[in-house]
Coordinates of C-alpha atoms in Angstrom, one line a residue:
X192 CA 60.4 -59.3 -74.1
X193 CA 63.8 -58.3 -72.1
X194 CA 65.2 -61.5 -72.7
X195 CA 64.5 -62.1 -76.1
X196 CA 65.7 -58.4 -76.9
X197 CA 69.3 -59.5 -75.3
X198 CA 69.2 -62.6 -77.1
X199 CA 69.1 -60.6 -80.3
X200 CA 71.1 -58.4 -79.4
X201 CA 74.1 -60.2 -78.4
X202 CA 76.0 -60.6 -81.8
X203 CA 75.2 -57.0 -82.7
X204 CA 76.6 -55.2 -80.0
X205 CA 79.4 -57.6 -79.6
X206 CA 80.4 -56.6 -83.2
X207 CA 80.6 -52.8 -81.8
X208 CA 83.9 -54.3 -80.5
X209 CA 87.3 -53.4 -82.3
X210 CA 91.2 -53.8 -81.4
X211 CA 89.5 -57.0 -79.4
X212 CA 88.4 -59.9 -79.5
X213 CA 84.8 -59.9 -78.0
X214 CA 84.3 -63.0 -75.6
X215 CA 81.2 -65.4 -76.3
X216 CA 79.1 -66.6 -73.2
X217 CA 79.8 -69.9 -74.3
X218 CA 83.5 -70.2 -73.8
X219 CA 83.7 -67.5 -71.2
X220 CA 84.9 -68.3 -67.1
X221 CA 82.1 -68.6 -64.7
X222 CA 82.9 -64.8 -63.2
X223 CA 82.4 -63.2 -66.9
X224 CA 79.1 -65.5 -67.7
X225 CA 77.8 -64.1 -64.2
X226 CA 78.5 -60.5 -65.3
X227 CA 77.2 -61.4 -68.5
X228 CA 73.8 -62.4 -67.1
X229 CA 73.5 -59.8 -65.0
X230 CA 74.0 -57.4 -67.1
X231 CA 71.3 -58.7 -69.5
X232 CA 68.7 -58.4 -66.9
X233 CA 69.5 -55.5 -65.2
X234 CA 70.5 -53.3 -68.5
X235 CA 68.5 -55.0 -70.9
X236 CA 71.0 -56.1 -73.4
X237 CA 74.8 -57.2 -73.3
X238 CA 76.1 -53.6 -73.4
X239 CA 79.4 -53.3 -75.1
X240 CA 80.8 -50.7 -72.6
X241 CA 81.0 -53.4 -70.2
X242 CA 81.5 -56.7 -72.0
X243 CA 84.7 -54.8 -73.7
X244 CA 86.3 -55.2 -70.3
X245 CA 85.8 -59.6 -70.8
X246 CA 89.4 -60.4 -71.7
X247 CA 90.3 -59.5 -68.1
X248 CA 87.5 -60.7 -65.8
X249 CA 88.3 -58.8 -62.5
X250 CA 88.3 -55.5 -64.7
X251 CA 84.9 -56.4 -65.9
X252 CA 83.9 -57.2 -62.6
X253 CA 84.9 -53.7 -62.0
X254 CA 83.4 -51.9 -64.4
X255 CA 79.7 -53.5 -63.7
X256 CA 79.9 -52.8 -59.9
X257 CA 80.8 -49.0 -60.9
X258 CA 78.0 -49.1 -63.5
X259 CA 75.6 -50.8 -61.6
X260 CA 75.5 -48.8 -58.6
X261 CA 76.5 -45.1 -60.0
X262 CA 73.5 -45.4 -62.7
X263 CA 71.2 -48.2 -62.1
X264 CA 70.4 -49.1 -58.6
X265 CA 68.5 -47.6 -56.4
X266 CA 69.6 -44.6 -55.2
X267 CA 68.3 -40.7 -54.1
X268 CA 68.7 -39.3 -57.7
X269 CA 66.3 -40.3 -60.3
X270 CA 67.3 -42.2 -63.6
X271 CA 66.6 -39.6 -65.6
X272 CA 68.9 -36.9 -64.0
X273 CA 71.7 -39.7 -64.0
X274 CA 71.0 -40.3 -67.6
X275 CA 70.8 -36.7 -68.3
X276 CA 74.7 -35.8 -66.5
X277 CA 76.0 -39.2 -68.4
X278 CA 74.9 -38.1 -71.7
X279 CA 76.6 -34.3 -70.7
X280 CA 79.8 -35.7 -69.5
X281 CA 79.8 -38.0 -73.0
X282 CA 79.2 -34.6 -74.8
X283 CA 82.3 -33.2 -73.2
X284 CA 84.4 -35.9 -73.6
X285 CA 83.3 -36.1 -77.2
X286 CA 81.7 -39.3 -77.0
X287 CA 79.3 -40.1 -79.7
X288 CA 78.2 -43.7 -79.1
X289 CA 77.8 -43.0 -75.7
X290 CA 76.0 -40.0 -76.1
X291 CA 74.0 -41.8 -78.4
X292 CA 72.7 -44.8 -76.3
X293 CA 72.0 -42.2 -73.0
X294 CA 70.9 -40.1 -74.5
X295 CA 68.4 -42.3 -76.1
X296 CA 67.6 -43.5 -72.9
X297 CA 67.1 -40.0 -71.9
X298 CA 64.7 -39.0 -74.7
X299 CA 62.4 -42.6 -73.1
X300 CA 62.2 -40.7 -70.0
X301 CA 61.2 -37.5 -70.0
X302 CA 59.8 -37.6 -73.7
X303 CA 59.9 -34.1 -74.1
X304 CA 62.5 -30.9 -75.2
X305 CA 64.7 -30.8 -72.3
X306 CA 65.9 -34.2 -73.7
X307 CA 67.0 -32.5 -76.8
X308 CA 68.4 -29.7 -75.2
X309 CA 70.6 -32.0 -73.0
X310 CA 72.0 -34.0 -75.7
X311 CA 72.2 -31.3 -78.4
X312 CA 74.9 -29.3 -75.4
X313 CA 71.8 -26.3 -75.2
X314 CA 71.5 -26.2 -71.3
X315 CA 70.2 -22.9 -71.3
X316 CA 67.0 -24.0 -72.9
X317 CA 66.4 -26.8 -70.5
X318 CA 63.1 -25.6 -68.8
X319 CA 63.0 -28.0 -65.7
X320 CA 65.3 -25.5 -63.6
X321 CA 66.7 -28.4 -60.9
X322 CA 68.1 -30.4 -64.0
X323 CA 69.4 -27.4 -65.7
X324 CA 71.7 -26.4 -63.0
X325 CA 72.7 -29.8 -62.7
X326 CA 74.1 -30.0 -66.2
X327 CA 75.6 -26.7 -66.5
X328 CA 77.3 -27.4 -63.5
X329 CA 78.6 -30.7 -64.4
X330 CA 79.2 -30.4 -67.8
X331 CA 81.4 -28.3 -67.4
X332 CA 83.1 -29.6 -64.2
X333 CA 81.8 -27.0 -62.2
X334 CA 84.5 -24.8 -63.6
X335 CA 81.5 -22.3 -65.7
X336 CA 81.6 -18.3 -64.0
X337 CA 78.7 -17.6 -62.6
X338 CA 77.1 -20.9 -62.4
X339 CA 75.9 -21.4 -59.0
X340 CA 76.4 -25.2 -57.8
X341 CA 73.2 -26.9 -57.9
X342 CA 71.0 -27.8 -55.1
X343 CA 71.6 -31.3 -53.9
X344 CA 72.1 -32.4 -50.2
X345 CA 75.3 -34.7 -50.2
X346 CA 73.9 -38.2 -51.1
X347 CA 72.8 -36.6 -54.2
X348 CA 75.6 -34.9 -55.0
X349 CA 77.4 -38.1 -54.2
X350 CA 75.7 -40.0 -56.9
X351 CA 76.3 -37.9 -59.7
X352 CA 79.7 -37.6 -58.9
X353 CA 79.5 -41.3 -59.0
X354 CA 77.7 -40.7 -62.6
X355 CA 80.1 -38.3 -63.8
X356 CA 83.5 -40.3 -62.7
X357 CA 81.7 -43.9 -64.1
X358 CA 81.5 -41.6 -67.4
X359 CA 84.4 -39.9 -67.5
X360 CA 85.7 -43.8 -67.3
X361 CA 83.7 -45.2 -69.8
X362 CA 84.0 -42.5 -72.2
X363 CA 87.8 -43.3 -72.8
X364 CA 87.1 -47.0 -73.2
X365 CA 84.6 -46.6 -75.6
X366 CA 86.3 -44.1 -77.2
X367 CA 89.0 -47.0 -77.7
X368 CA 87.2 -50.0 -78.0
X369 CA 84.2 -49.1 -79.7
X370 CA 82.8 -48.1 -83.3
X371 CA 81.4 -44.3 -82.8
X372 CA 78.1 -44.8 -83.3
X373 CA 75.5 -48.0 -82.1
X374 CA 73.5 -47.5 -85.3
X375 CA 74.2 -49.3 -88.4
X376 CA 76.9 -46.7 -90.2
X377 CA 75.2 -44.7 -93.6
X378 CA 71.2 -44.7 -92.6
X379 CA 69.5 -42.5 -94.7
X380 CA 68.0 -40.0 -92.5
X381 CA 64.0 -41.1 -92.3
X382 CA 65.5 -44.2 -91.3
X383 CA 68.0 -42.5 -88.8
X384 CA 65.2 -40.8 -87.0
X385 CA 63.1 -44.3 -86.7
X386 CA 66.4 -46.1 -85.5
X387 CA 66.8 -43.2 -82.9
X388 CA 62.6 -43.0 -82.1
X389 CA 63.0 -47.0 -81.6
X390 CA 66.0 -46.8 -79.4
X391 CA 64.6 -44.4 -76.9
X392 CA 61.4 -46.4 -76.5
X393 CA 63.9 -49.5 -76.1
X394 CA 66.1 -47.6 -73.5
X395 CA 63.7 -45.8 -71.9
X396 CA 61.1 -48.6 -70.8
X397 CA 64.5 -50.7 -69.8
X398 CA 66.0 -47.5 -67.6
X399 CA 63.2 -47.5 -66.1
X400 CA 64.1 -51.0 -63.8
X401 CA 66.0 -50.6 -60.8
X402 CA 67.9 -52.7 -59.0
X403 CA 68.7 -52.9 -55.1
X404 CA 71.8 -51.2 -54.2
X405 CA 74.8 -53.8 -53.5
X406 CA 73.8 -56.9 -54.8
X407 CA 77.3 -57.8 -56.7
X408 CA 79.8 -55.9 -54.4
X409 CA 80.9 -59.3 -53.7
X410 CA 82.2 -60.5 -57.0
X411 CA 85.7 -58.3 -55.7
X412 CA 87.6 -58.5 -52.5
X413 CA 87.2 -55.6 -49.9
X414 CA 89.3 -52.8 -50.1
X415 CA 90.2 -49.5 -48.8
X416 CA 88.2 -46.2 -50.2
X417 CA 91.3 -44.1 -51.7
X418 CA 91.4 -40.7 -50.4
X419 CA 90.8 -39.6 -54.3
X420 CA 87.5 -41.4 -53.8
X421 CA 86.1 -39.2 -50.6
X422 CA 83.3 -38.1 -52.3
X423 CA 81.9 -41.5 -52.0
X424 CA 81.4 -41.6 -48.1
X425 CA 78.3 -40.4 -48.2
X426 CA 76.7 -43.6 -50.0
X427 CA 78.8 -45.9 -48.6
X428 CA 77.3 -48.7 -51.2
X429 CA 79.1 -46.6 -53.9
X430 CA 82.3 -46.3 -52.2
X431 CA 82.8 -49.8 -51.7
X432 CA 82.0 -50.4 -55.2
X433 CA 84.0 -48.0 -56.5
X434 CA 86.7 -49.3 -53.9
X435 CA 86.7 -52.3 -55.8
X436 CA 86.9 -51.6 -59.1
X437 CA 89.6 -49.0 -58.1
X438 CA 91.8 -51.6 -56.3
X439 CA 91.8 -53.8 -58.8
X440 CA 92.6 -51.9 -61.9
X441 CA 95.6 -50.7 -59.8
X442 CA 96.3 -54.3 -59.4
X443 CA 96.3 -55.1 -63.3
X444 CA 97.9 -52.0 -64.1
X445 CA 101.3 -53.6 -62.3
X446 CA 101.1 -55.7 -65.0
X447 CA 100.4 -53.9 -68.1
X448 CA 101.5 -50.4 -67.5
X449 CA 105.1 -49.7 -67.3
X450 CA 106.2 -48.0 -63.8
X451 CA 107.7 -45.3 -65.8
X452 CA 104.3 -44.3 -67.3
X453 CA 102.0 -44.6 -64.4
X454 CA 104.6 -42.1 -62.6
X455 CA 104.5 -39.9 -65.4
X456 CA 100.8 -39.9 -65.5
X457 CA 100.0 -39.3 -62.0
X458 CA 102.5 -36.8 -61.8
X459 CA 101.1 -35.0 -64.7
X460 CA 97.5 -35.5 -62.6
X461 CA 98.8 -34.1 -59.7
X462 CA 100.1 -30.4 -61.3
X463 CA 98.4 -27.5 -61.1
X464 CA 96.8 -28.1 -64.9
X465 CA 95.7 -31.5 -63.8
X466 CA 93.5 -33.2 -66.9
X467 CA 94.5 -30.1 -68.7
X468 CA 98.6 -30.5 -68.7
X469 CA 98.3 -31.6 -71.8
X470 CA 96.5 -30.1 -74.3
X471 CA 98.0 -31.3 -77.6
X472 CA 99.8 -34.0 -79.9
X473 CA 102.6 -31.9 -79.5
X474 CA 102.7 -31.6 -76.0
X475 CA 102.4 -34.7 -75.3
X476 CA 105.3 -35.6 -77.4
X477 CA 106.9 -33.3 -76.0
X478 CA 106.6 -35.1 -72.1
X479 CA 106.9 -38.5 -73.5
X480 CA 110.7 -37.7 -74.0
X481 CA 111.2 -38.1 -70.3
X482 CA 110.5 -42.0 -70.8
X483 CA 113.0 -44.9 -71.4
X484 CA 112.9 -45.4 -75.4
X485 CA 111.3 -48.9 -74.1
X486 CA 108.1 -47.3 -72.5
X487 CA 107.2 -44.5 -74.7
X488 CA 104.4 -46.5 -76.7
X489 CA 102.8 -47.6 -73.8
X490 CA 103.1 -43.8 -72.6
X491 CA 101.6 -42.5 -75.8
X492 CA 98.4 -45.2 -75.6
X493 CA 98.3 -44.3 -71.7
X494 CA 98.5 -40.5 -71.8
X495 CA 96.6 -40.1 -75.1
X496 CA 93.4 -41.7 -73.5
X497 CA 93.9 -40.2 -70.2
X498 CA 94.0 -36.9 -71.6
X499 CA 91.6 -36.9 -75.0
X500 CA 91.3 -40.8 -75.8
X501 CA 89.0 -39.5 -78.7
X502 CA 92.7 -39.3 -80.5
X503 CA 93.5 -42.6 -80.2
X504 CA 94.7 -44.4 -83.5
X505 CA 95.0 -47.4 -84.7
X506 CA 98.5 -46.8 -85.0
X507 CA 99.1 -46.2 -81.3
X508 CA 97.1 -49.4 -80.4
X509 CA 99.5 -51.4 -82.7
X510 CA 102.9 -49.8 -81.5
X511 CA 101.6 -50.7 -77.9
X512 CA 101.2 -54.6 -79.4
X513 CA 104.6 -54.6 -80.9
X514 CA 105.8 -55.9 -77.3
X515 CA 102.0 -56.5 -75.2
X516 CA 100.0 -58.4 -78.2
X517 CA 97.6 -59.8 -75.7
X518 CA 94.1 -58.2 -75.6
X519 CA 94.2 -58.3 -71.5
X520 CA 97.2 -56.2 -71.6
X521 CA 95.9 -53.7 -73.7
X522 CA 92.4 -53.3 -71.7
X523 CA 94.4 -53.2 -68.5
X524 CA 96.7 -50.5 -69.7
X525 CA 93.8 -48.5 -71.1
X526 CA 91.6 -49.5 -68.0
X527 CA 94.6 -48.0 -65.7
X528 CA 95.1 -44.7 -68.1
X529 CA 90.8 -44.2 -67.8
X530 CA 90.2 -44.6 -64.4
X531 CA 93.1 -42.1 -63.4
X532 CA 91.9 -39.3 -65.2
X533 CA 88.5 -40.5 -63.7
X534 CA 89.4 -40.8 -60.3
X535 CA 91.4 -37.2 -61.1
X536 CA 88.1 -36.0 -62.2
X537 CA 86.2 -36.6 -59.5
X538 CA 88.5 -35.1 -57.2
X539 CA 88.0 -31.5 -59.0
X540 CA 84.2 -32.3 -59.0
X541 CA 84.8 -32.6 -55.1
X542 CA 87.0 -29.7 -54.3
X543 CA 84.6 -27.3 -56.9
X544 CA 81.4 -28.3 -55.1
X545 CA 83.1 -26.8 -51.7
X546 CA 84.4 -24.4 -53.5
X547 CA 81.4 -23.0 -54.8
X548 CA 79.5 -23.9 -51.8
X549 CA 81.8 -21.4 -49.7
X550 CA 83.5 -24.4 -48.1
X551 CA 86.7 -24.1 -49.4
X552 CA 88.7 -21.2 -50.9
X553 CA 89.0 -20.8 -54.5
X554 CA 92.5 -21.9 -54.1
X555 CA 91.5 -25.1 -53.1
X556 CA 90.0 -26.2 -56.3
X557 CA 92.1 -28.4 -58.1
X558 CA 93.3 -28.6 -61.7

């Protein structure tokens, strides 16, 4: 049944694609049919998340050892609290089409309210008290008064980390790349609610597989954990697939991503208001006339999905192609822009758990 669902599947989701050109199996290199594959056993159906990434293989490669590990191998959280913070962090980053496949997948597993109240942002009302301080701690990255941090010894809280940053990552390419919603667009409602009813059967039976930690870490060359990543040293499977992905994003964004921009970015990252210094159009207009006239579309594209890539436009994406028209370009640009505020993410997720944990002062929170 798994395989003939993928099979069936394929041309659907691949049309979920837009501003690319989605790359068939058939005429792909051996490195994206391998990611392919694997991803149609181990998630159940060519996910578009991922195979959005095809154009430029070792970003692909990537983006499946981050998914892989953070939310479907084994690991000491269960699938449904990893489901449960991806479909939070999707909700905060105002990501419909992901909120709408996890949390379909979340509504398979615990069949029950505290799926709705999850995905419908009513934490309060979430009646299991372990998952509830989970996502009012992480949907709101940790930042909520009077929310204590939730009780997770380190490899747990090193995993959803590892949720949360893999999200806060996919949720600006999807955001992008994607249409907003899996379902086919204008379903009257009865057949809305069977579409959704279907899907979390679908997703739930599939999340529940899992997968032995580290099987693909070697589709990428070793590298070094960042010190942005130390989170990940506890689960040292994670790290090095996160490592990875890291490296070699960094690699691609050499290419594609103007050295004027990336400094711009990271130095925005690096202020006090970190993935809040900029809040608005107008702001960010307002930095991008620090750029060489040259750069300022690929600044735009990079800082508009690093900072709410749920504003992108189809005009930004073109002005970017006036001078990068190939697709790899563009999903290494918007791969680069993603994974910073990511990577920037996870560090505040880091410094907010010791924080509220009484191991660092408040001062030592970031932005």
């Amino acid at each position: 049944m798994g395989k003939l669902l993928a099979r069936m599947t394929r041309r659907v989701t691949q049309n979920h694609i837009q501003h690319l050109n989605p790359v068939p199996a058939r005429a792909a290199p051996a490195l994206v049919r391998h990611v392919y594959g694997r991803i149609e056993r181990e998630f159940g159906l060519l996910a578009p998340p991922v195979t959005l990434h095809a154009t430029a293989p070792p970003l692909l490669a990537g983006c499946w050892l981050m998914l892989r590990e953070a939310l479907l191998a084994d690991g000491p959280v269960g699938r449904d609290t990893r489901e449960a913070v991806a479909a939070a962090v999707s909700l905060a980053n105002r990501c419909p089409y992901c909120v709408e496949v996890h949390g379909s997948a979340l509504r398979g597993l615990l069949r029950g309210p505290d799926a709705s109240a999850v995905i419908e942002d009513r934490p309060a009302e979430i009646t299991d008290p372990r998952l509830r301080e989970v996502i009012e701690w992480f949907r709101r990255d940790g930042k909520a008064t009077n929310v204590p941090p939730p009780q997770l010894d380190t490899t747990e809280f090193t995993q959803l980390v590892g949720v949360a940053v893999l999200f806060q990552y996919l949720n600006r390419m999807v955001n992008v790349f994607l249409t907003p919603t899996p379902l086919p667009v204008a379903l009257p409602p009865a057949a809305a609610r069977a579409a959704r009813w279907l899907a979390a059967l679908t997703m739930g039976r599939l999340a529940r597989r899992v997968g032995d930690a580290g099987v693909d870490l070697d589709l990428l060359p070793p590298a070094p954990l960042p010190p942005d990543l130390s989170w990940a040293r506890a689960n040292a499977t994670l790290g090095t697939a996160f490592a990875r992905a890291c490296a070699v994003v960094d690699e691609a964004a050499e290419r594609a991503v103007p050295p004027s921009v990336r400094g711009l970015l990271l130095d925005l990252l690096a202020g006090p208001s970190g993935l809040r210094a900029v809040a608005d159009r107008t702001a960010l207009e307002a930095v991008l006339d620090d750029l060489p006239a040259r750069d300022r579309a690929a600044g735009r594209l990079a800082l508009t999905v690093a900072f709410f890539s749920y504003r992108v436009t189809d005009a930004m994406v073109a002005d970017y192609r006036l001078d990068e028209p190939a697709d790899r370009r563009l999903v290494e640009l918007a791969s680069w822009a993603s994974l910073t505020a990511a990577r920037a993410a996870g560090m505040h997720l880091y410094a907010a758990w010791h924080v509220d944990r009484g191991i660092l002062p408040a001062e030592g929170r970031a932005g």
